[in-house]
mmCIF file of C-alpha atoms in Angstrom:
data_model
loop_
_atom_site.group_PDB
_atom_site.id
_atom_site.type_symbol
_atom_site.label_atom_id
_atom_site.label_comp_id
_atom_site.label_asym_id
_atom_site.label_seq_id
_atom_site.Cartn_x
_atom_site.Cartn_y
_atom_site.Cartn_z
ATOM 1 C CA UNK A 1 38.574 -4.792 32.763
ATOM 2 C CA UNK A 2 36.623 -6.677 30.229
ATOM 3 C CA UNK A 3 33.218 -8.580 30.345
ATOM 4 C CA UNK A 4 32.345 -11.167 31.723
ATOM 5 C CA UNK A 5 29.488 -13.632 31.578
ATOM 6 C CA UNK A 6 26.719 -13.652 34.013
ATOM 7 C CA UNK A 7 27.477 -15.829 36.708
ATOM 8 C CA UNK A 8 25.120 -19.061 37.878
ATOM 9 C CA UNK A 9 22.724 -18.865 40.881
ATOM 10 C CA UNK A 10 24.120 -20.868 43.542
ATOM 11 C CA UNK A 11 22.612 -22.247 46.495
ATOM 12 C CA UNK A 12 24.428 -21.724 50.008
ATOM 13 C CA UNK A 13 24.569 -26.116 50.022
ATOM 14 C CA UNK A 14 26.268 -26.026 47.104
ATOM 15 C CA UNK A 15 28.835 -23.427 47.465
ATOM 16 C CA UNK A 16 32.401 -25.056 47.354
ATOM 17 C CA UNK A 17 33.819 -24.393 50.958
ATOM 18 C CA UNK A 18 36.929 -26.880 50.356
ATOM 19 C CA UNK A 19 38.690 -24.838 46.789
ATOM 20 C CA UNK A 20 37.943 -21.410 48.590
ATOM 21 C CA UNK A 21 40.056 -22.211 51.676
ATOM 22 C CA UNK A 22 42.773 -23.646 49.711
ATOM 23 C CA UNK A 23 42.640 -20.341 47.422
ATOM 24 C CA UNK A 24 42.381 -18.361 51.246
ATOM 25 C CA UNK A 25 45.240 -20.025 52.498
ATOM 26 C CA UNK A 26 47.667 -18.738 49.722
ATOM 27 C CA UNK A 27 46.322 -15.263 49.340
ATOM 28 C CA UNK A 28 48.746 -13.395 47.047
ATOM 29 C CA UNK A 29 49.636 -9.252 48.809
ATOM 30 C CA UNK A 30 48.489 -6.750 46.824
ATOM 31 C CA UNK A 31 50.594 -5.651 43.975
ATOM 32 C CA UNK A 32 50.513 -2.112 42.038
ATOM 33 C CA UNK A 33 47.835 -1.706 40.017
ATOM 34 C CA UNK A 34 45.255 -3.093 42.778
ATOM 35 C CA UNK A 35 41.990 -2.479 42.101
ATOM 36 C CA UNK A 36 39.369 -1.340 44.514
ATOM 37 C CA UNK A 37 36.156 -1.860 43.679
ATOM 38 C CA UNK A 38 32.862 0.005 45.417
ATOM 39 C CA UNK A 39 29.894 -1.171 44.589
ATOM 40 C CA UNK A 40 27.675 1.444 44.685
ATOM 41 C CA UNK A 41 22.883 1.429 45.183
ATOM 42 C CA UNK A 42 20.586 3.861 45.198
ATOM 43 C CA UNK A 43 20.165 5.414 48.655
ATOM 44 C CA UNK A 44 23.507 3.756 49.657
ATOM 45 C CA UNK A 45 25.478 6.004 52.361
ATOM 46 C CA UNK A 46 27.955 8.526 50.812
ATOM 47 C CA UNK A 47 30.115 8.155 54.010
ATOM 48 C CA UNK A 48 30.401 4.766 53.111
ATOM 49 C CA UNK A 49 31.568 4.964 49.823
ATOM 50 C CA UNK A 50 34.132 8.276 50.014
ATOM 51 C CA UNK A 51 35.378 7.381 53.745
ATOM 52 C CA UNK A 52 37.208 4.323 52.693
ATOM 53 C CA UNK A 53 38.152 4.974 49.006
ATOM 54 C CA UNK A 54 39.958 8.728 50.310
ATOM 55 C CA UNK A 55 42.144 6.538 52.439
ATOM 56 C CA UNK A 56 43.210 4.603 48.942
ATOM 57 C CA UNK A 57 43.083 7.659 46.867
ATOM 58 C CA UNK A 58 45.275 9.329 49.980
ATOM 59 C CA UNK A 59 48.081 6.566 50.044
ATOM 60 C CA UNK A 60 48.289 7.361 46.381
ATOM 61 C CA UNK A 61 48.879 10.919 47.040
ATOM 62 C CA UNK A 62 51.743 10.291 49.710
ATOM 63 C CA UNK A 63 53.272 7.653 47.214
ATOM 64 C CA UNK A 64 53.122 10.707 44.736
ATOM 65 C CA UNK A 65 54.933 12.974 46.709
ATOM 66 C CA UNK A 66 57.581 10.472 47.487
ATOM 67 C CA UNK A 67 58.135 10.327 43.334
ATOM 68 C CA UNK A 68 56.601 6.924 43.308
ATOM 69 C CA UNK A 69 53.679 5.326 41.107
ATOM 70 C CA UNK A 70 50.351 5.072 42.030
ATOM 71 C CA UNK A 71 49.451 1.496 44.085
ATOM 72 C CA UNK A 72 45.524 2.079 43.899
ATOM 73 C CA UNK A 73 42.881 1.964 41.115
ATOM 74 C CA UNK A 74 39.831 2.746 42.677
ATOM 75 C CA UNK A 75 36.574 2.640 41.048
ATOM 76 C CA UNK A 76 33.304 3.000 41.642
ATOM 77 C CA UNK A 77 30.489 0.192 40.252
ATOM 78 C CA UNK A 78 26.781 0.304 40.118
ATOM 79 C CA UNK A 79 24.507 -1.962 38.162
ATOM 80 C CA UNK A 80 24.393 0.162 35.320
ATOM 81 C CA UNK A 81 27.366 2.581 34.626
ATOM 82 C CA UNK A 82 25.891 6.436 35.420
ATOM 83 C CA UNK A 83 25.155 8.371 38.497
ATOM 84 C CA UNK A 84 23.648 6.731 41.827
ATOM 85 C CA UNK A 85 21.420 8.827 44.473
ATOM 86 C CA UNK A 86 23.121 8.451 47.441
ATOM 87 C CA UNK A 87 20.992 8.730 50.927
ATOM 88 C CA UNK A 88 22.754 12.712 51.611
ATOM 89 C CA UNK A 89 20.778 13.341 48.109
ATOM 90 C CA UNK A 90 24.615 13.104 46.874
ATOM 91 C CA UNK A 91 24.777 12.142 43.089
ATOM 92 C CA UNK A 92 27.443 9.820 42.175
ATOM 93 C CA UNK A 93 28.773 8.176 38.942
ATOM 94 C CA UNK A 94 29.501 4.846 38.682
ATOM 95 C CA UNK A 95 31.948 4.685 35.719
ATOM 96 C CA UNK A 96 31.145 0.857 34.857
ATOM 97 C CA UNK A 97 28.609 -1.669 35.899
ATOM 98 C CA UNK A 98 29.487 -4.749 37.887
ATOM 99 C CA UNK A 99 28.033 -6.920 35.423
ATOM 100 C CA UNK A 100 30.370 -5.960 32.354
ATOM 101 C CA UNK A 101 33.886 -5.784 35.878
ATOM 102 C CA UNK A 102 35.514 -9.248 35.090
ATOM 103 C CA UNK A 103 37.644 -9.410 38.430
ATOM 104 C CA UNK A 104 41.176 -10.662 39.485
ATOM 105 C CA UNK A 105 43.535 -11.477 42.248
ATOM 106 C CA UNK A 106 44.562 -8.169 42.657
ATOM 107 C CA UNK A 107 41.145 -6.736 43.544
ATOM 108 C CA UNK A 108 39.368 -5.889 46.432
ATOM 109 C CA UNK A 109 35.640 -5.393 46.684
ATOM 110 C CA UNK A 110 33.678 -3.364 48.808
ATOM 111 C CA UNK A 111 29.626 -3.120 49.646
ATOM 112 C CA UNK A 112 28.629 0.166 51.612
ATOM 113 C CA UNK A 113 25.573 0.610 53.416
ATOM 114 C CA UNK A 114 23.206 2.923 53.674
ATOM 115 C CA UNK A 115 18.828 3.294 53.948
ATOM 116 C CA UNK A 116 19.306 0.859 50.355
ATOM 117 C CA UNK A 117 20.553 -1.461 51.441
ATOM 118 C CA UNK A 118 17.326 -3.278 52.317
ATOM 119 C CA UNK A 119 16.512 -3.155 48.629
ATOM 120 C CA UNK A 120 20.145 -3.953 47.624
ATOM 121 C CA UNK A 121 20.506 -7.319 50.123
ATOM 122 C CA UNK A 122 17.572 -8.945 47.954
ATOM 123 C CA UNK A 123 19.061 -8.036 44.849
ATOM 124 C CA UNK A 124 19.613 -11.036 42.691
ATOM 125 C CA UNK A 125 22.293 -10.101 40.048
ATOM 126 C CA UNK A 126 24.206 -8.607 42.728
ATOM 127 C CA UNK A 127 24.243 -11.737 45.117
ATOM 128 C CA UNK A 128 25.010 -13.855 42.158
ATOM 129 C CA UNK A 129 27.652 -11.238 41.044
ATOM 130 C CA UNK A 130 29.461 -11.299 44.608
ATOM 131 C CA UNK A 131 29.079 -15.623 44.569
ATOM 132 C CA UNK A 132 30.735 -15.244 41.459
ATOM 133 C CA UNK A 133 33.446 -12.755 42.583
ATOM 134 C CA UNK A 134 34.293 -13.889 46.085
ATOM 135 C CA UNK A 135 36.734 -16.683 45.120
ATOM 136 C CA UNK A 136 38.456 -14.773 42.676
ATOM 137 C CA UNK A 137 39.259 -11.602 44.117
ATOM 138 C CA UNK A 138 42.181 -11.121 46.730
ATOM 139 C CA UNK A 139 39.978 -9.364 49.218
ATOM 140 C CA UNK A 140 35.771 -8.265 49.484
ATOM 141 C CA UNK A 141 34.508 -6.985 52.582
ATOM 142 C CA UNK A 142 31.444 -4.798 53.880
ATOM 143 C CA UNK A 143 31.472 -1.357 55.382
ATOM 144 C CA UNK A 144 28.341 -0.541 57.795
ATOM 145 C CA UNK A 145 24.966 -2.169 57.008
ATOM 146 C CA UNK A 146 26.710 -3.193 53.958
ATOM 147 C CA UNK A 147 27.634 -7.071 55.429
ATOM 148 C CA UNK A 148 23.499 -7.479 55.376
ATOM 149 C CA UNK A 149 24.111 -7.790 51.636
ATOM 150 C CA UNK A 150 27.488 -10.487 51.962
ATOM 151 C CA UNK A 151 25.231 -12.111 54.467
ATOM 152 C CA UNK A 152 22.253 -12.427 52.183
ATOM 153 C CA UNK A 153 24.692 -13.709 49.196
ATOM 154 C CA UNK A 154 25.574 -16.543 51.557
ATOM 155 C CA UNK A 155 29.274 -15.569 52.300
ATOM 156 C CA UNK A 156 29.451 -15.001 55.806
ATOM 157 C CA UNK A 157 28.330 -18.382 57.019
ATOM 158 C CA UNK A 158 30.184 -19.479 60.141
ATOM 159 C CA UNK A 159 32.054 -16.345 60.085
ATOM 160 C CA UNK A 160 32.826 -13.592 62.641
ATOM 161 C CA UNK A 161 30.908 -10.318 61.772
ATOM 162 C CA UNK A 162 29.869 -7.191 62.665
ATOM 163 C CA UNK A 163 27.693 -4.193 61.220
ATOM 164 C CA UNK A 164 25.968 -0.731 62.309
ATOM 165 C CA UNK A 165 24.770 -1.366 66.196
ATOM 166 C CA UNK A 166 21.108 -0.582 64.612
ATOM 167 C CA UNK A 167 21.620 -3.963 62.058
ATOM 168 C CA UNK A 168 23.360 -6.218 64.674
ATOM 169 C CA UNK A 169 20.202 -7.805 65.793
ATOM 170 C CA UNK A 170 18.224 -8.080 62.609
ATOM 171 C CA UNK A 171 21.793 -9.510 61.340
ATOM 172 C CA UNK A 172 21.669 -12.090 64.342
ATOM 173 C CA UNK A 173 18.197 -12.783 63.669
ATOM 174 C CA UNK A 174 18.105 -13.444 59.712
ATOM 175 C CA UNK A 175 21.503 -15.093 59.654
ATOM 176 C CA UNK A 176 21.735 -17.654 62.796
ATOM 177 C CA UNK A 177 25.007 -19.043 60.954
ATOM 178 C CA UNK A 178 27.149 -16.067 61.670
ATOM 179 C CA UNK A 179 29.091 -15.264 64.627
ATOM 180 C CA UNK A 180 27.503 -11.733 64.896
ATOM 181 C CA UNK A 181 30.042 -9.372 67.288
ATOM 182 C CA UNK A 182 28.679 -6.335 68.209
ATOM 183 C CA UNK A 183 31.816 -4.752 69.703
ATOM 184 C CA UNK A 184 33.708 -5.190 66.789
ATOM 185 C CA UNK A 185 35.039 -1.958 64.800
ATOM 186 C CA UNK A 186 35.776 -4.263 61.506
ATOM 187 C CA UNK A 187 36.719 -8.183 61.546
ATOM 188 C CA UNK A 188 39.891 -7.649 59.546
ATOM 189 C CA UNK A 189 43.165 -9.724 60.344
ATOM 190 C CA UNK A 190 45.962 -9.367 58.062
ATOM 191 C CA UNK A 191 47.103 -12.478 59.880
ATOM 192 C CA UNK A 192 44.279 -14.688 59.088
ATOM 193 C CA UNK A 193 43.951 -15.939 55.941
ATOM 194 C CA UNK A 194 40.316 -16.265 56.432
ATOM 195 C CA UNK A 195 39.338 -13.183 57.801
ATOM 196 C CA UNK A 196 42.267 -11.577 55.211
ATOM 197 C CA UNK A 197 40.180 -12.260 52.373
ATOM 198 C CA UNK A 198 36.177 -11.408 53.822
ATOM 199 C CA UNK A 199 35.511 -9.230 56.146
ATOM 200 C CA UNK A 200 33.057 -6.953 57.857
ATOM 201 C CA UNK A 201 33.049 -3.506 59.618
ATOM 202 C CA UNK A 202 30.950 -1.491 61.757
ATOM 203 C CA UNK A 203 29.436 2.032 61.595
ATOM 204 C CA UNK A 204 30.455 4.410 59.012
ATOM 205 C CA UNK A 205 33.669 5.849 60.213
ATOM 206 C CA UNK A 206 34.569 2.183 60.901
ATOM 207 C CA UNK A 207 34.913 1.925 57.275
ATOM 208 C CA UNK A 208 37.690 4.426 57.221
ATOM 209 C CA UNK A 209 39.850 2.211 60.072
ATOM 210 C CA UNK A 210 38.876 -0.810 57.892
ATOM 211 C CA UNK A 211 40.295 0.930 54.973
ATOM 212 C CA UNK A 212 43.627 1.733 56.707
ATOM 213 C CA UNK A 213 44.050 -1.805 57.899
ATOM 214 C CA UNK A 214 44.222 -2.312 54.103
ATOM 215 C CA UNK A 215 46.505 -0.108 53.496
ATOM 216 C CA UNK A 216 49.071 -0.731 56.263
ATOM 217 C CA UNK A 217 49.116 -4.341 55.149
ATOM 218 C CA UNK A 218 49.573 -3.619 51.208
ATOM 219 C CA UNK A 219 51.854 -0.641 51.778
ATOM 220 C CA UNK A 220 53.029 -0.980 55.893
ATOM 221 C CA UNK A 221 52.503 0.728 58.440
ATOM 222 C CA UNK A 222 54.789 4.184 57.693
ATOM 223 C CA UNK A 223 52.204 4.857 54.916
ATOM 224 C CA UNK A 224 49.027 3.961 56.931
ATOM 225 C CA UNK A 225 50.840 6.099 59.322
ATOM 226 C CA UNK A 226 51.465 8.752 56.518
ATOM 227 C CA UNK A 227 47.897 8.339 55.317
ATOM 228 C CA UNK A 228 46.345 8.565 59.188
ATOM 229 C CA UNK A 229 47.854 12.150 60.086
ATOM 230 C CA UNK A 230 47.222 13.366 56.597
ATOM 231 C CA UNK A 231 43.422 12.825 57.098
ATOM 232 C CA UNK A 232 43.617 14.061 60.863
ATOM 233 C CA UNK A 233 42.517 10.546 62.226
ATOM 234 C CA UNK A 234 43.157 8.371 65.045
ATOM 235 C CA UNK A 235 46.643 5.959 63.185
ATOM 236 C CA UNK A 236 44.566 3.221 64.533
ATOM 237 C CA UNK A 237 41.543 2.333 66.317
ATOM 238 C CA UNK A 238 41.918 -1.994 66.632
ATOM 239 C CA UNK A 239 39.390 -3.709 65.340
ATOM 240 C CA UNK A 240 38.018 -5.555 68.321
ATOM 241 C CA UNK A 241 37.380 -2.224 69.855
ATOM 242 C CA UNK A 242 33.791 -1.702 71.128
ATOM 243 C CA UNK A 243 31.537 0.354 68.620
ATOM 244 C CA UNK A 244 31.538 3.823 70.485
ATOM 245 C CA UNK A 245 27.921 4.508 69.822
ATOM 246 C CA UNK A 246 24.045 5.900 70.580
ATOM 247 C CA UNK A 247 24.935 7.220 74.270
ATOM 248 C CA UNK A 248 23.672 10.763 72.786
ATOM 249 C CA UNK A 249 20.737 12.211 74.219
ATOM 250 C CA UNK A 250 17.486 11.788 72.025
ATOM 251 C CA UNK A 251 15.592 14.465 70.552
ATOM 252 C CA UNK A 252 13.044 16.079 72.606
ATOM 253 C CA UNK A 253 10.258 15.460 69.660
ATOM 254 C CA UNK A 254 11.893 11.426 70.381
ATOM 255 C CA UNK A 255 10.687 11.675 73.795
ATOM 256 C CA UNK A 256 8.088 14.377 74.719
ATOM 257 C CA UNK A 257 6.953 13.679 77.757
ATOM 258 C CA UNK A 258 10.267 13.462 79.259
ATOM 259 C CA UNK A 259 12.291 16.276 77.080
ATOM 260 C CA UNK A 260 12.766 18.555 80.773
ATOM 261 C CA UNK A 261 13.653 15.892 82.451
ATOM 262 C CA UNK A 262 16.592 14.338 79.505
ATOM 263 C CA UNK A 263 17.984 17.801 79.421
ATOM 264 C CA UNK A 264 17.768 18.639 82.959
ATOM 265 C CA UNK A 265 19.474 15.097 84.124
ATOM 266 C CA UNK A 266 22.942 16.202 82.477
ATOM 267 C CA UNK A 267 23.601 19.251 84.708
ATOM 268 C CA UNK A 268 23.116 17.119 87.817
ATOM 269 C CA UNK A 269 25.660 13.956 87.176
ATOM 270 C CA UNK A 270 27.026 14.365 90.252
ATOM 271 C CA UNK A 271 24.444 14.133 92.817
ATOM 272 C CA UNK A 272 22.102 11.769 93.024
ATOM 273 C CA UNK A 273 20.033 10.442 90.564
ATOM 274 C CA UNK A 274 18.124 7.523 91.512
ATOM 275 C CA UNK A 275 14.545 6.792 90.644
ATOM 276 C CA UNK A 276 13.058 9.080 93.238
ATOM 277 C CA UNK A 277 14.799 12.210 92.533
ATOM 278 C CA UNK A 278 14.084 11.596 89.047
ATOM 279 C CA UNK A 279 10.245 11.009 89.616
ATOM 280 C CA UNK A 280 10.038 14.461 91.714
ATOM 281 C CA UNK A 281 11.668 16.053 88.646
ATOM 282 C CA UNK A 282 9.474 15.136 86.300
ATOM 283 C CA UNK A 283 6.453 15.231 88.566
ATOM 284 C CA UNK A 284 5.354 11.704 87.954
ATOM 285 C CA UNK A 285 5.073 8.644 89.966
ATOM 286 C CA UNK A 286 8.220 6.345 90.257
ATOM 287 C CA UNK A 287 6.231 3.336 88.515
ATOM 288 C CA UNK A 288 5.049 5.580 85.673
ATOM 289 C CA UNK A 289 8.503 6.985 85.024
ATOM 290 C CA UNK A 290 9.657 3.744 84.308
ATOM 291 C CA UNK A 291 6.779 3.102 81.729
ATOM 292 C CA UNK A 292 7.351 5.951 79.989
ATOM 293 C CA UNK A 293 11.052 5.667 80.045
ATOM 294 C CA UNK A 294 10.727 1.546 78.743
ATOM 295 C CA UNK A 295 8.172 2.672 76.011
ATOM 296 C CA UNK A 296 9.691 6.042 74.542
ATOM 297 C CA UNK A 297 13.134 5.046 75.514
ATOM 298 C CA UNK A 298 13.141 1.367 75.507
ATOM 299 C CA UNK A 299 15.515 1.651 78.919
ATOM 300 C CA UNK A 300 14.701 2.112 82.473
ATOM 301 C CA UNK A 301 15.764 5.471 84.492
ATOM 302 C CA UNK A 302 18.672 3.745 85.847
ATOM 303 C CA UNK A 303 20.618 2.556 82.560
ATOM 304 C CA UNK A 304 19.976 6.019 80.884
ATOM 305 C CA UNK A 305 22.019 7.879 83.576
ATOM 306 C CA UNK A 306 24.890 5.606 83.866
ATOM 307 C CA UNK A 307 24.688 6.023 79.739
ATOM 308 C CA UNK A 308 24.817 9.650 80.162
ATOM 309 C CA UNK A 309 27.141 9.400 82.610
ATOM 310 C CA UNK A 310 29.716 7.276 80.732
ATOM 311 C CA UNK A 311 29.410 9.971 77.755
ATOM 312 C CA UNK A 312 30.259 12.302 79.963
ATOM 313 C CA UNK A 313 33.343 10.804 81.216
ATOM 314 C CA UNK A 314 34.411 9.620 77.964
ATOM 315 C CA UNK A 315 34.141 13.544 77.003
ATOM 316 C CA UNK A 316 36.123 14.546 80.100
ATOM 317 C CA UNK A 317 38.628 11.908 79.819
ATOM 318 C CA UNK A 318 38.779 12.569 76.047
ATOM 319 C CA UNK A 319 39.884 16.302 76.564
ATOM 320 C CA UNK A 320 42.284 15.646 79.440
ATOM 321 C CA UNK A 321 40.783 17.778 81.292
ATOM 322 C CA UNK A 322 41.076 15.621 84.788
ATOM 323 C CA UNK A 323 42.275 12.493 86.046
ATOM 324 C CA UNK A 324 40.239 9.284 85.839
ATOM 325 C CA UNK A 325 39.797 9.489 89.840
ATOM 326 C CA UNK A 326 38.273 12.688 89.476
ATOM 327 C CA UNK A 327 36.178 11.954 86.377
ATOM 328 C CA UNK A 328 34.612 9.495 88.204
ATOM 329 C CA UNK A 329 33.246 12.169 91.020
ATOM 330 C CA UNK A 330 32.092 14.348 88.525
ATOM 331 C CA UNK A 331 29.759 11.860 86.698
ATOM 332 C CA UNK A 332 28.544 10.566 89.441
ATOM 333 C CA UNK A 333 30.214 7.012 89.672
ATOM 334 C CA UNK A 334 31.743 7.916 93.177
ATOM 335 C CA UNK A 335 34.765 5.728 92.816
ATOM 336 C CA UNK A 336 37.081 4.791 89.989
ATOM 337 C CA UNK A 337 35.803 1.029 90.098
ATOM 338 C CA UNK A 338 32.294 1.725 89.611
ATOM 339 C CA UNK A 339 33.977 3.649 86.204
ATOM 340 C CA UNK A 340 35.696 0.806 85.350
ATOM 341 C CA UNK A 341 32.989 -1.401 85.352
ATOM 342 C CA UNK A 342 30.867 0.838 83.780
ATOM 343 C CA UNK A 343 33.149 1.770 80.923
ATOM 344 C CA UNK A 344 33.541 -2.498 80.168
ATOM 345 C CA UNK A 345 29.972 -2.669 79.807
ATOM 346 C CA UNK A 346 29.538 0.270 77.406
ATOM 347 C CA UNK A 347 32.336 0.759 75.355
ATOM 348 C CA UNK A 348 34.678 -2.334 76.107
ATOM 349 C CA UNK A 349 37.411 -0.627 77.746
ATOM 350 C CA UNK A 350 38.692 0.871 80.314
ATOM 351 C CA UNK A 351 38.635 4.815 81.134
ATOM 352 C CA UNK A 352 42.900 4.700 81.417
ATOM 353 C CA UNK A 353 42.794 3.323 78.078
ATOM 354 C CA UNK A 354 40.349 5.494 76.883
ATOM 355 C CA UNK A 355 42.466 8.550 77.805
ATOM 356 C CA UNK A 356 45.168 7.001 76.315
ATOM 357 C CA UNK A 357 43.621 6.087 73.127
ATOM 358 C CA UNK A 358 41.387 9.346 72.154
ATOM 359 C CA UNK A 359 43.157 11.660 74.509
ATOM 360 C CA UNK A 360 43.780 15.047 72.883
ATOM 361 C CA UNK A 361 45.767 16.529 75.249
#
């Protein structure tokens, strides 16, 4: 890799939409020697960064053992070459700044996220460094709150994406021009040219599916495979799956007029939990429940239980431990429709496929 000269700033008008499809449309695979690129900020999420680039670094190690060469070059970028703070207090060293990286077609870019990434969207060299890059290299996507920073460069315009389910909104709200999809683990399609070349994924760990994506589509699906049970992981989780997220019971200190009451409620799934029975609980008046729910909360009594509730089955059905029929008495939902339709709304799926899914049984 050898300099290269700063690139122009360039206005979202006058980006060149027309020579970037063309160069989308006959995307060259991967060959040996790919690079993968990780552009690392201060305060950036280590998760972020080591979750996908083990996967590479992994599908080198299974090449290795089958006598063969390795396929990755990963590398980690910053603005200046030297070690980055990550938000776990983590030091790591970038071994080369993106300014001095001239890219290729057989590289593939990656922006974390992390708590910097509100300083690292509004970065200037960096969003002219990505213009510069994204029609060059073979692939660039985003892992986490990292597509806040493709979205400020202007490269996800008219796109589908996704991020963390803490971003989506502030994505939807600062970018009206992208198709923002909240129940979306990563927006990868090997089949689409488009959505081949940029892409977006979702919370942390969705950064490790989106990196096995990669590899099962430069090296097929016997190494992702390979790669998968090496790293004790799920082979693959698609990427239109729902985010499986924040249906965790706050922290007391999040919520402290109503700590007895959160850690009371999941001992009693099964019986009946309506507004009432909650209210004698926690010795307050229906009405005022519901205030204090809404403002420490930001949820009403109602859609916190059937949240609890659905973790709960998804734990049970997770495990193995009983049928989906029987689930659904335990938690409360009575019958295995009211499950159903409570598992679309949350999670985007449905309790069989669940079990089927992230069953470890």
């Amino acid at each position: 890799m050898t300099p290269r000269p700063a690139p122009q700033t360039h206005s979202h008008a006058a980006r060149r939409k027309p020579s970037r499809s063309l160069l989308r449309s006959a995307l060259p695979q991967a060959s040996a020697g790919h690079h993968v690129l990780c552009l690392g900020y201060e305060q950036a999420m280590s998760l972020d960064i080591t979750g996908p680039l083990q996967v590479f670094a992994s599908a080198n190690d299974m090449r290795a053992r089958q006598g063969l060469a390795p396929f990755y070059v990963i590398s980690l970028l910053a603005a200046e070459a030297g070690p980055i703070t990550t938000s776990s207090g983590l030091q790591m060293l970038a071994t080369q700044s993106y300014k001095d990286c001239k890219v290729d077609a057989n590289c593939t870019v990656l922006v974390p996220g992390g708590d910097g990434v509100d300083l690292a969207q509004h970065d200037l060299a960096l969003r002219q460094w990505l213009q510069a890059a994204e029609p060059v290299v073979q692939r660039m996507g985003s892992v986490c709150s990292g597509a806040l920073v493709l979205a400020q460069a202007g490269l996800l315009q008219d796109r589908a994406a996704t991020t963390h389910w803490c971003r989506v909104q502030e994505l939807r709200e600062t970018h009206p021009d992208i198709c923002v999809d909240h129940d979306r683990l990563h927006t990868y399609d090997a089949r689409d040219a488009q959505a081949r070349h940029l892409f977006t994924s979702a919370g942390v760990t969705a950064g490790i599916d989106l990196a096995l994506a990669l590899v099962e589509d430069d090296l097929g699906s016997a190494m992702a495979l390979a790669v998968a049970r090496h790293l004790v992981m799920f082979v693959r989780r698609p990427g239109g799956q729902a985010q499986f997220s924040p249906l965790l019971t706050p922290e007391p200190s999040h919520a402290p007029r109503l700590a007895q009451l959160l850690e009371w409620i999941p001992g009693q799934l099964g019986s009946n939990l309506g507004v009432e029975r909650l209210a004698q609980q926690s010795c307050l008046p229906p009405r005022t429940l519901a205030r204090v729910f809404q403002r420490e909360l930001g949820t009403t009594p109602a859609r916190y239980v059937e949240q609890v509730r659905v973790q709960a089955a998804a734990t049970l059905l997770g495990q193995r431990q009983a049928s989906v029929a029987t689930v659904a008495k335990l938690c409360g939902f009575g019958h295995p429709e009211s499950l159903r339709r409570s598992f679309h709304k949350h999670l985007s799926i449905s309790p069989q496929a669940f079990a089927e899914r992230f069953g470890s049984g």
